[in-house]
Each structure stands twice: as C-alpha cells, then as structure tokens.
Amino acid sequence: MARPLRADIDLDALRHNYRLARDLAPRSQAVAVLKADAYGHGLVRCARALEGLAPAFAVACLEEALALREGGIKAPIVLLEGIFAAEELALVEAQGLWMAVHSDWQVDALLAYRPARPIPVWVKVDSGMHRLGFPPERLAAVWARLAAAPEQARDLHLMSHFATADAEDSDYFRRQSALLETLAADLGAPTCLANSPATLSRPESHGAWNRPGVMLYGSDPLETPNAVSRRLAPVMTLRSEIIAVRELPAEEPVGYGGRWRTPRPSRIGVVACGYGDGYDRHAVDGTPVLVDGRRTGLAGKVSMDMLTVDLTDLPGTDIGSEVVLWGRSSDGSVLSVDELARHCATISYTLLTGVLPRVPRRYHGGPSGTDPH
Ligand SMILES: Cc1ncc(COP(=O)(O)O)c(C=O)c1O
C-alpha cells in the first residue's frame, strides 16, 4: 500500500475561479498568473485546463515560459519581470512572449535588439510597492523611448502592482490608484494593474488586463471576504490518512519536546504528512484538521513525515480515516488554506507553493474530464 498523502487538484474548480475573475471585470481581459508552478498546482496542467478560457498566461521568468511552450501551450505568455539578461531576447522573440520592462537596462537591451517582429511590452511603474518599476517621474520619458521604437516594441501597456489591495480600507491603495489613473491618462495608456484582491474588490483598478493569481487557486486574499470571494472554490486538497492510533492517559506529552500534553485520557491519531511534505512546522496546537470530514486539532509539533491530531471527540475514526490538511473532504466539508495559514502565522501563498515534490499530484476534472495520474 502506498503512502496515502497526495495533493488532489480540481481543475474544474480552477476554471470556476477563473470565470469568477473574468466575470467581475467584463471590460477587462484576465491574464492567468501561473508563476511558481501555478502556485504549486502544476504549471502545464493548470495552463492546459485554462486554455481556451484565459487569453494569456503570466509567469515570473523565461524558464517558466519555456516549460509552458514545451507543454504545448500556444497562448501569449507575459514575463512579469521581463528579461534577466539581454541574451534572453532571442528566446522571447522566438517563443512569441510578451515582456514587462522595469529597468533602463532592459529598455536599452530591447532597443539594441533587432527582432523580426516587435515584442509586446508592459512598462512597469513603481506606484508605491517599491519593488520593481520606473519612478513615476521617469515614466513619460521611458514610454516615449519605447513608443519611438515600433520595430522593437508594440502594444505598450502601463503595468503596476498594489501593496495593500487586500486591506479593507487603505489610504495607501487609494494613493497608488489615483497616481496610476493620472499616469495612464497622461499617456493615454491601457493598463494592467489588478492582482487578485484588486480584481475582487477594486473595480476602479480594472484595466485592459487584470492579473489574478491566488484567487484562481481558491484562496481568498481579502482581509474581509466579499460576496464573490466567498464563492471561490479550493483547487488543491492536501489529503492523507490516519496511519496509527494511540490511547494515552491524561498528562502525557505528545511529539517532539512534549509541546502538547493530553489534557484528559485521549485518543491520538498519527497522520502521514509532515514538514518534509510542505506542511508548515509553525502550525500551533489546535490548528484545524478534518478527519472524515469532522474538525479536530493538531496535537503536538509537526514532524518531518507525520503529525498528530486529537481524535478523542471523534468516535468512529481509526486507521484509514481520511485526513484533509486543507481543501475539501470527501463529504464536502471544507477547510480553507487561508484558515490554516492563520494558524501557521503565514499566508496561503507559502502553503500552496510549499507542497514538496514527494507529494504526488492527482488531477481531476478540466476540459477533458477526470484524468487522475
Ligand atoms: C507582478 C504580479 N502580478 C500579479 C500577481 C498575482 O497576485 P495575486 O496572487 O495576489 O493575485 C503577482 C503575485 O505575486 C505579481 O507579483
């Protein structure tokens, strides 16, 4: 019998979430952000599931774009950070990629290059994230250089990233948004600004393109969920089983360091999943876990290959009982990755991208139906 841990990926849920992002912004197009192995869900499988639905995909680097092309994906692919070296331009051109530019050296490299056809370019401005992008006061000059080079650059868009779109009420978001509105108006530029939280809750930021990422995978990025974010469906379910059960008297320590002690005579279930699979070791005692669809809590520190849960109040559970670490259990109960993240002092992004390669991915649904492998 194989180790029972696996990550089930529901491609129908991915398509449902994409449609929510698209329908929220009927005058925009939504580029599906697939970087970091589609947030841990499998780059090519997710792209194939969205092909025909999403008009373009976004990744962080050329290597991810090439993996998509090797996987047979023909749709436009945007490099969100552009090139990392001038030599990459030949592949950008050959593979028909679109690129962001955020620094002068990238513009210099592009203008020194002689493509057979101009390359679509998204010009990134730093409107307040202070990570990548041209300072706002330099944007017009950079834009003018690119606009004057129609043999190198075409379809210029203004791109920027929000620092606080997830907050319920954010002056900083309003400042970024107002600045971007002015910059776009001055240039007469189409925009690409909105990440998932902005797609979900800031219609004023919707542009020619939006860039939803984490919401496609069913995680709600909003500080306060709204009517649409509540309809997001989990795409990944991290699922395992109870592999051993211990009956312990009161006052017994469980696991490394004895962090958790049985408060009463207790039944402890051992689950085949640990930090060596990507489950967060910072999970505190009581972190929710679903066993046969019923909620219980983590009992003791997470080990490399196992973790322990309290089964005392879950009669009928035993070796072989289904354990859902996050996602949807067989009976339909949901434990969201966002809720888990709060118990681990982290965010859903790190949990989803942190599932390690030894966890087999099983794919379900998608345009061509169930395809477990
Ligand atoms: C430039 C850029 N655009 C879009 C996204 C998607 O953001 P989210 O996953 O919050 O929707 C990211 C993610 O980090 C990003 O870096």
CSV table of C-alpha atoms and ligand atoms in Angstrom, one decimal:
chain,number,residue,atom,x,y,z
A,1,MET,CA,0.0,0.0,0.0
A,2,ALA,CA,1.4,3.4,-0.9
A,3,ARG,CA,1.8,6.3,1.5
A,4,PRO,CA,-1.7,7.8,1.5
A,5,LEU,CA,-0.6,11.5,1.2
A,6,ARG,CA,-1.5,13.3,-2.0
A,7,ALA,CA,-2.5,16.6,-3.4
A,8,ASP,CA,-5.7,16.4,-5.3
A,9,ILE,CA,-6.0,19.2,-7.9
A,10,ASP,CA,-9.6,20.0,-9.0
A,11,LEU,CA,-9.2,21.6,-12.5
A,12,ASP,CA,-12.9,22.3,-12.6
A,13,ALA,CA,-12.6,24.5,-9.5
A,14,LEU,CA,-9.6,26.3,-11.2
A,15,ARG,CA,-11.9,27.1,-14.2
A,16,HIS,CA,-14.7,28.1,-12.0
A,17,ASN,CA,-12.4,30.6,-10.1
A,18,TYR,CA,-11.0,31.9,-13.4
A,19,ARG,CA,-14.6,32.6,-14.6
A,20,LEU,CA,-15.3,34.5,-11.4
A,21,ALA,CA,-12.2,36.7,-12.0
A,22,ARG,CA,-13.2,37.2,-15.6
A,23,ASP,CA,-16.9,38.0,-14.9
A,24,LEU,CA,-16.0,40.5,-12.2
A,25,ALA,CA,-14.4,42.6,-14.9
A,26,PRO,CA,-16.3,42.3,-18.1
A,27,ARG,CA,-14.4,45.1,-19.8
A,28,SER,CA,-11.0,43.7,-18.9
A,29,GLN,CA,-9.2,40.6,-20.0
A,30,ALA,CA,-7.7,38.4,-17.3
A,31,VAL,CA,-4.2,37.0,-17.7
A,32,ALA,CA,-4.0,33.9,-15.5
A,33,VAL,CA,-0.9,34.1,-13.3
A,34,LEU,CA,0.8,30.7,-13.3
A,35,LYS,CA,4.2,31.5,-11.8
A,36,ALA,CA,5.8,29.3,-9.2
A,37,ASP,CA,4.5,26.1,-10.8
A,38,ALA,CA,1.0,27.6,-10.8
A,39,TYR,CA,1.3,28.4,-7.1
A,40,GLY,CA,2.3,24.8,-6.5
A,41,HIS,CA,-0.6,23.3,-8.6
A,42,GLY,CA,1.4,22.2,-11.7
A,43,LEU,CA,2.2,24.7,-14.4
A,44,VAL,CA,1.4,22.9,-17.5
A,45,ARG,CA,-1.6,21.0,-16.2
A,46,CYS,CA,-3.2,24.3,-15.0
A,47,ALA,CA,-2.4,26.1,-18.2
A,48,ARG,CA,-4.0,23.3,-20.3
A,49,ALA,CA,-7.0,23.4,-18.1
A,50,LEU,CA,-7.4,27.1,-18.7
A,51,GLU,CA,-6.5,27.1,-22.4
A,52,GLY,CA,-9.4,28.5,-24.4
A,53,LEU,CA,-10.7,30.2,-21.3
A,54,ALA,CA,-7.8,32.5,-20.4
A,55,PRO,CA,-6.4,34.5,-23.3
A,56,ALA,CA,-2.9,34.8,-21.8
A,57,PHE,CA,-0.8,33.5,-19.0
A,58,ALA,CA,1.8,35.2,-16.8
A,59,VAL,CA,5.0,33.8,-15.3
A,60,ALA,CA,8.0,35.1,-13.5
A,61,CYS,CA,10.8,34.1,-15.8
A,62,LEU,CA,11.8,32.7,-19.2
A,63,GLU,CA,12.3,29.2,-17.8
A,64,GLU,CA,8.6,29.0,-16.8
A,65,ALA,CA,7.5,30.3,-20.2
A,66,LEU,CA,9.6,27.7,-22.0
A,67,ALA,CA,8.1,25.0,-19.8
A,68,LEU,CA,4.7,26.1,-21.0
A,69,ARG,CA,5.7,26.1,-24.6
A,70,GLU,CA,7.3,22.7,-24.2
A,71,GLY,CA,4.0,21.6,-22.7
A,72,GLY,CA,2.3,22.7,-25.9
A,73,ILE,CA,0.8,25.9,-24.7
A,74,LYS,CA,0.4,28.3,-27.6
A,75,ALA,CA,-1.4,31.3,-25.9
A,76,PRO,CA,0.6,34.5,-25.2
A,77,ILE,CA,2.8,34.4,-22.1
A,78,VAL,CA,3.8,37.5,-20.2
A,79,LEU,CA,7.1,37.7,-18.4
A,80,LEU,CA,6.2,39.6,-15.3
A,81,GLU,CA,9.7,40.6,-14.5
A,82,GLY,CA,10.8,40.8,-18.1
A,83,ILE,CA,14.3,39.5,-19.1
A,84,PHE,CA,17.1,38.9,-16.6
A,85,ALA,CA,19.8,39.1,-19.3
A,86,ALA,CA,19.9,40.7,-22.7
A,87,GLU,CA,20.6,37.2,-24.3
A,88,GLU,CA,17.1,36.1,-23.4
A,89,LEU,CA,15.6,38.4,-26.0
A,90,ALA,CA,16.2,35.9,-28.8
A,91,LEU,CA,14.0,33.4,-27.0
A,92,VAL,CA,11.4,36.0,-26.1
A,93,GLU,CA,11.1,36.7,-29.8
A,94,ALA,CA,11.3,33.1,-31.0
A,95,GLN,CA,8.7,31.9,-28.4
A,96,GLY,CA,6.3,34.8,-29.1
A,97,LEU,CA,6.5,36.1,-25.5
A,98,TRP,CA,5.4,39.4,-24.1
A,99,MET,CA,7.6,41.2,-21.6
A,100,ALA,CA,7.5,43.6,-18.8
A,101,VAL,CA,10.3,46.2,-18.6
A,102,HIS,CA,11.1,47.7,-15.2
A,103,SER,CA,14.6,49.0,-15.6
A,104,ASP,CA,16.6,51.1,-18.0
A,105,TRP,CA,19.0,48.3,-18.9
A,106,GLN,CA,16.0,46.2,-20.2
A,107,VAL,CA,14.9,49.1,-22.4
A,108,ASP,CA,18.4,49.6,-23.6
A,109,ALA,CA,18.7,45.9,-24.4
A,110,LEU,CA,15.4,45.8,-26.2
A,111,LEU,CA,16.1,48.9,-28.3
A,112,ALA,CA,19.5,47.5,-29.3
A,113,TYR,CA,17.9,44.3,-30.4
A,114,ARG,CA,16.5,43.8,-33.9
A,115,PRO,CA,13.5,41.4,-33.8
A,116,ALA,CA,11.8,40.4,-37.0
A,117,ARG,CA,8.5,41.5,-35.4
A,118,PRO,CA,8.1,43.9,-32.5
A,119,ILE,CA,7.6,42.5,-29.0
A,120,PRO,CA,4.6,43.4,-26.9
A,121,VAL,CA,5.8,45.4,-23.9
A,122,TRP,CA,4.3,46.2,-20.5
A,123,VAL,CA,6.0,49.1,-18.9
A,124,LYS,CA,6.2,48.8,-15.1
A,125,VAL,CA,5.9,51.9,-13.0
A,126,ASP,CA,6.6,51.9,-9.3
A,127,SER,CA,3.5,53.5,-7.9
A,128,GLY,CA,4.2,52.6,-4.3
A,129,MET,CA,5.1,49.0,-3.9
A,130,HIS,CA,8.8,50.0,-4.2
A,131,ARG,CA,9.9,46.7,-5.6
A,132,LEU,CA,10.1,46.8,-9.4
A,133,GLY,CA,9.3,49.7,-11.8
A,134,PHE,CA,10.3,53.1,-13.1
A,135,PRO,CA,9.8,56.0,-10.8
A,136,PRO,CA,6.6,57.8,-11.8
A,137,GLU,CA,8.5,61.0,-12.8
A,138,ARG,CA,10.6,59.0,-15.3
A,139,LEU,CA,7.7,57.1,-16.8
A,140,ALA,CA,6.9,59.5,-19.7
A,141,ALA,CA,10.5,59.5,-20.9
A,142,VAL,CA,10.7,55.7,-20.9
A,143,TRP,CA,7.4,55.4,-22.6
A,144,ALA,CA,8.4,57.9,-25.2
A,145,ARG,CA,11.6,55.9,-26.0
A,146,LEU,CA,9.6,52.7,-26.5
A,147,ALA,CA,6.9,54.4,-28.4
A,148,ALA,CA,9.5,55.8,-30.8
A,149,ALA,CA,10.8,52.2,-31.4
A,150,PRO,CA,7.9,50.5,-33.3
A,151,GLU,CA,10.3,47.9,-34.7
A,152,GLN,CA,11.2,46.7,-31.2
A,153,ALA,CA,8.2,47.3,-29.1
A,154,ARG,CA,4.4,47.2,-29.7
A,155,ASP,CA,1.2,47.1,-27.7
A,156,LEU,CA,2.6,49.2,-24.9
A,157,HIS,CA,0.7,48.8,-21.6
A,158,LEU,CA,1.2,50.5,-18.3
A,159,MET,CA,1.7,48.0,-15.5
A,160,SER,CA,2.0,48.4,-11.8
A,161,HIS,CA,1.5,46.4,-8.6
A,162,PHE,CA,-0.5,47.2,-5.5
A,163,ALA,CA,0.9,46.9,-2.0
A,164,THR,CA,-2.3,46.9,0.0
A,165,ALA,CA,-5.2,45.9,-2.2
A,166,ASP,CA,-6.2,43.2,0.2
A,167,ALA,CA,-6.9,45.6,3.1
A,168,GLU,CA,-10.5,46.5,3.8
A,169,ASP,CA,-9.8,50.2,3.8
A,170,SER,CA,-6.5,51.5,2.6
A,171,ASP,CA,-5.4,55.1,2.0
A,172,TYR,CA,-2.3,53.7,0.5
A,173,PHE,CA,-4.3,51.8,-2.1
A,174,ARG,CA,-6.2,55.0,-2.9
A,175,ARG,CA,-2.9,56.9,-3.3
A,176,GLN,CA,-1.4,54.3,-5.7
A,177,SER,CA,-4.7,54.1,-7.6
A,178,ALA,CA,-5.0,57.9,-8.0
A,179,LEU,CA,-1.4,58.2,-9.2
A,180,LEU,CA,-1.9,55.4,-11.7
A,181,GLU,CA,-5.1,57.0,-13.0
A,182,THR,CA,-3.2,60.2,-13.7
A,183,LEU,CA,-0.2,58.5,-15.3
A,184,ALA,CA,-2.4,56.4,-17.5
A,185,ALA,CA,-4.5,59.4,-18.6
A,186,ASP,CA,-1.4,61.5,-19.3
A,187,LEU,CA,0.0,58.7,-21.6
A,188,GLY,CA,-3.3,57.6,-22.9
A,189,ALA,CA,-2.1,54.1,-21.9
A,190,PRO,CA,-4.1,50.9,-21.5
A,191,THR,CA,-3.3,49.4,-18.1
A,192,CYS,CA,-2.6,46.1,-16.3
A,193,LEU,CA,-2.8,46.8,-12.5
A,194,ALA,CA,-5.2,44.5,-10.6
A,195,ASN,CA,-3.9,41.4,-8.7
A,196,SER,CA,-6.5,39.1,-7.1
A,197,PRO,CA,-7.6,41.3,-4.2
A,198,ALA,CA,-7.9,44.3,-6.6
A,199,THR,CA,-9.8,42.1,-9.1
A,200,LEU,CA,-12.2,41.1,-6.4
A,201,SER,CA,-12.8,44.3,-4.6
A,202,ARG,CA,-11.4,47.4,-6.5
A,203,PRO,CA,-13.3,47.7,-9.8
A,204,GLU,CA,-11.7,51.2,-10.3
A,205,SER,CA,-8.3,49.4,-10.8
A,206,HIS,CA,-9.6,47.1,-13.5
A,207,GLY,CA,-7.8,47.8,-16.8
A,208,ALA,CA,-7.3,46.4,-20.3
A,209,TRP,CA,-5.8,43.5,-18.4
A,210,ASN,CA,-6.1,42.2,-14.9
A,211,ARG,CA,-3.6,39.8,-13.3
A,212,PRO,CA,-5.4,37.4,-10.9
A,213,GLY,CA,-3.2,34.8,-9.2
A,214,VAL,CA,-4.0,33.3,-5.9
A,215,MET,CA,-7.8,33.6,-6.3
A,216,LEU,CA,-7.6,31.2,-9.3
A,217,TYR,CA,-6.5,28.6,-6.8
A,218,GLY,CA,-9.4,29.2,-4.5
A,219,SER,CA,-7.7,31.3,-1.8
A,220,ASP,CA,-9.4,34.4,-0.7
A,221,PRO,CA,-6.9,37.2,-0.5
A,222,LEU,CA,-9.2,39.8,1.1
A,223,GLU,CA,-8.9,40.9,4.7
A,224,THR,CA,-12.7,40.8,4.8
A,225,PRO,CA,-14.2,38.3,2.3
A,226,ASN,CA,-16.9,39.7,0.0
A,227,ALA,CA,-19.8,38.1,-1.8
A,228,VAL,CA,-17.7,36.9,-4.8
A,229,SER,CA,-14.6,35.8,-2.8
A,230,ARG,CA,-16.9,33.6,-0.7
A,231,ARG,CA,-17.7,31.7,-4.0
A,232,LEU,CA,-14.1,30.8,-4.7
A,233,ALA,CA,-13.6,27.0,-4.7
A,234,PRO,CA,-10.5,25.3,-3.3
A,235,VAL,CA,-8.4,23.8,-6.1
A,236,MET,CA,-5.9,21.8,-4.1
A,237,THR,CA,-6.8,19.4,-1.4
A,238,LEU,CA,-3.9,18.0,0.7
A,239,ARG,CA,-5.3,14.7,1.7
A,240,SER,CA,-3.9,11.8,3.8
A,241,GLU,CA,-5.0,9.2,6.3
A,242,ILE,CA,-4.6,8.2,9.9
A,243,ILE,CA,-1.9,5.6,10.0
A,244,ALA,CA,-1.7,4.8,13.7
A,245,VAL,CA,-3.8,5.5,16.8
A,246,ARG,CA,-2.6,5.9,20.4
A,247,GLU,CA,-4.7,5.7,23.6
A,248,LEU,CA,-3.0,7.8,26.2
A,249,PRO,CA,-3.8,8.7,29.8
A,250,ALA,CA,-4.0,12.4,30.9
A,251,GLU,CA,-0.9,14.4,31.3
A,252,GLU,CA,1.2,12.6,28.6
A,253,PRO,CA,3.4,14.7,26.3
A,254,VAL,CA,2.9,14.1,22.6
A,255,GLY,CA,5.6,14.6,19.9
A,256,TYR,CA,9.0,16.4,19.9
A,257,GLY,CA,9.6,18.5,23.1
A,258,GLY,CA,6.3,17.4,24.5
A,259,ARG,CA,4.8,20.7,23.5
A,260,TRP,CA,1.2,19.3,23.8
A,261,ARG,CA,0.1,17.3,26.7
A,262,THR,CA,-3.1,15.2,26.9
A,263,PRO,CA,-5.5,17.3,29.0
A,264,ARG,CA,-7.5,14.1,29.7
A,265,PRO,CA,-7.4,10.5,28.6
A,266,SER,CA,-7.0,10.9,24.9
A,267,ARG,CA,-7.0,9.2,21.5
A,268,ILE,CA,-4.2,10.5,19.3
A,269,GLY,CA,-4.2,9.9,15.5
A,270,VAL,CA,-0.9,9.8,13.6
A,271,VAL,CA,-1.2,11.3,10.1
A,272,ALA,CA,1.1,10.6,7.2
A,273,CYS,CA,2.0,14.2,6.4
A,274,GLY,CA,4.8,16.4,7.8
A,275,TYR,CA,7.0,19.4,7.1
A,276,GLY,CA,9.0,17.1,4.8
A,277,ASP,CA,5.9,17.3,2.6
A,278,GLY,CA,5.4,21.1,2.9
A,279,TYR,CA,3.0,21.2,5.9
A,280,ASP,CA,4.1,24.2,7.9
A,281,ARG,CA,6.0,23.3,11.0
A,282,HIS,CA,4.9,26.6,12.6
A,283,ALA,CA,1.3,25.2,13.0
A,284,VAL,CA,0.2,25.7,16.6
A,285,ASP,CA,-1.6,23.1,18.8
A,286,GLY,CA,-5.3,23.2,17.8
A,287,THR,CA,-4.6,24.0,14.2
A,288,PRO,CA,-7.7,22.7,12.4
A,289,VAL,CA,-7.6,19.4,10.5
A,290,LEU,CA,-10.6,17.5,9.0
A,291,VAL,CA,-10.8,13.8,9.9
A,292,ASP,CA,-13.6,12.0,8.0
A,293,GLY,CA,-15.0,15.5,7.4
A,294,ARG,CA,-15.1,16.4,11.1
A,295,ARG,CA,-12.9,19.1,12.6
A,296,THR,CA,-10.3,18.5,15.2
A,297,GLY,CA,-6.9,20.0,16.0
A,298,LEU,CA,-3.2,19.4,15.7
A,299,ALA,CA,-1.8,17.9,18.9
A,300,GLY,CA,1.9,18.5,19.2
A,301,LYS,CA,4.7,19.6,17.0
A,302,VAL,CA,4.7,18.7,13.3
A,303,SER,CA,7.5,16.1,12.5
A,304,MET,CA,9.1,15.6,9.1
A,305,ASP,CA,6.9,12.8,7.9
A,306,MET,CA,4.0,12.8,10.4
A,307,LEU,CA,1.8,14.9,12.5
A,308,THR,CA,-0.6,14.1,15.4
A,309,VAL,CA,-4.2,15.0,15.9
A,310,ASP,CA,-6.7,14.7,18.7
A,311,LEU,CA,-9.3,12.1,17.9
A,312,THR,CA,-10.8,11.9,21.4
A,313,ASP,CA,-14.1,13.6,20.4
A,314,LEU,CA,-14.3,11.8,17.0
A,315,PRO,CA,-15.7,8.4,17.7
A,316,GLY,CA,-15.6,6.1,14.7
A,317,THR,CA,-12.3,7.5,13.4
A,318,ASP,CA,-9.5,5.0,13.1
A,319,ILE,CA,-6.6,3.8,11.0
A,320,GLY,CA,-7.5,4.6,7.4
A,321,SER,CA,-9.8,7.6,8.2
A,322,GLU,CA,-9.5,10.3,5.7
A,323,VAL,CA,-7.5,13.4,6.8
A,324,VAL,CA,-7.7,16.7,5.0
A,325,LEU,CA,-5.0,19.1,5.9
A,326,TRP,CA,-6.6,21.8,3.6
A,327,GLY,CA,-9.2,21.7,0.9
A,328,ARG,CA,-12.4,19.7,0.5
A,329,SER,CA,-13.0,16.4,2.2
A,330,SER,CA,-14.9,13.5,0.6
A,331,ASP,CA,-18.1,14.5,2.4
A,332,GLY,CA,-17.9,18.1,1.0
A,333,SER,CA,-16.6,19.8,4.2
A,334,VAL,CA,-14.0,22.5,3.5
A,335,LEU,CA,-11.0,23.6,5.5
A,336,SER,CA,-9.7,26.6,3.6
A,337,VAL,CA,-5.9,27.0,3.1
A,338,ASP,CA,-6.5,30.6,4.3
A,339,GLU,CA,-7.8,29.4,7.7
A,340,LEU,CA,-4.8,27.0,8.0
A,341,ALA,CA,-2.4,29.8,7.1
A,342,ARG,CA,-3.7,31.9,10.0
A,343,HIS,CA,-2.8,29.1,12.5
A,344,CYS,CA,0.7,29.0,11.0
A,345,ALA,CA,1.4,32.7,11.0
A,346,THR,CA,1.7,32.7,7.3
A,347,ILE,CA,-0.3,33.2,4.1
A,348,SER,CA,-1.9,30.7,1.7
A,349,TYR,CA,0.7,31.5,-1.0
A,350,THR,CA,3.5,29.9,1.1
A,351,LEU,CA,1.5,26.8,1.9
A,352,LEU,CA,0.4,26.2,-1.7
A,353,THR,CA,3.8,26.8,-3.2
A,354,GLY,CA,5.4,24.9,-0.4
A,355,VAL,CA,4.0,21.4,-1.2
A,356,LEU,CA,7.1,19.4,-1.9
A,357,PRO,CA,7.8,17.2,-4.9
A,358,ARG,CA,7.4,13.9,-2.9
A,359,VAL,CA,3.7,14.6,-2.6
A,360,PRO,CA,2.0,13.1,-5.7
A,361,ARG,CA,-0.4,15.4,-7.5
A,362,ARG,CA,-3.6,13.8,-8.8
A,363,TYR,CA,-5.5,15.8,-11.3
A,364,HIS,CA,-9.3,15.7,-11.6
A,365,GLY,CA,-11.8,17.4,-14.0
A,366,GLY,CA,-10.8,20.0,-16.5
A,367,PRO,CA,-11.9,20.4,-20.1
A,368,SER,CA,-11.3,16.7,-21.0
A,369,GLY,CA,-12.7,15.2,-17.8
A,370,THR,CA,-11.2,13.3,-14.9
A,371,ASP,CA,-7.6,12.4,-15.6
A,372,PRO,CA,-6.0,11.0,-12.4
A,373,HIS,CA,-2.4,10.1,-12.8
B,1,LIG,C1,3.5,41.4,-10.7
B,1,LIG,C2,2.5,40.5,-10.1
B,1,LIG,N1,1.2,40.5,-10.7
B,1,LIG,C3,0.3,39.7,-10.2
B,1,LIG,C4,0.5,38.8,-9.2
B,1,LIG,C5,-0.7,38.0,-8.7
B,1,LIG,O1,-1.0,38.3,-7.4
B,1,LIG,P1,-2.1,37.5,-6.6
B,1,LIG,O2,-1.7,36.2,-6.4
B,1,LIG,O3,-2.2,38.2,-5.2
B,1,LIG,O4,-3.4,37.7,-7.4
B,1,LIG,C6,1.7,38.8,-8.5
B,1,LIG,C7,1.9,37.9,-7.4
B,1,LIG,O5,2.8,38.0,-6.6
B,1,LIG,C8,2.7,39.6,-9.0
B,1,LIG,O6,4.0,39.6,-8.5
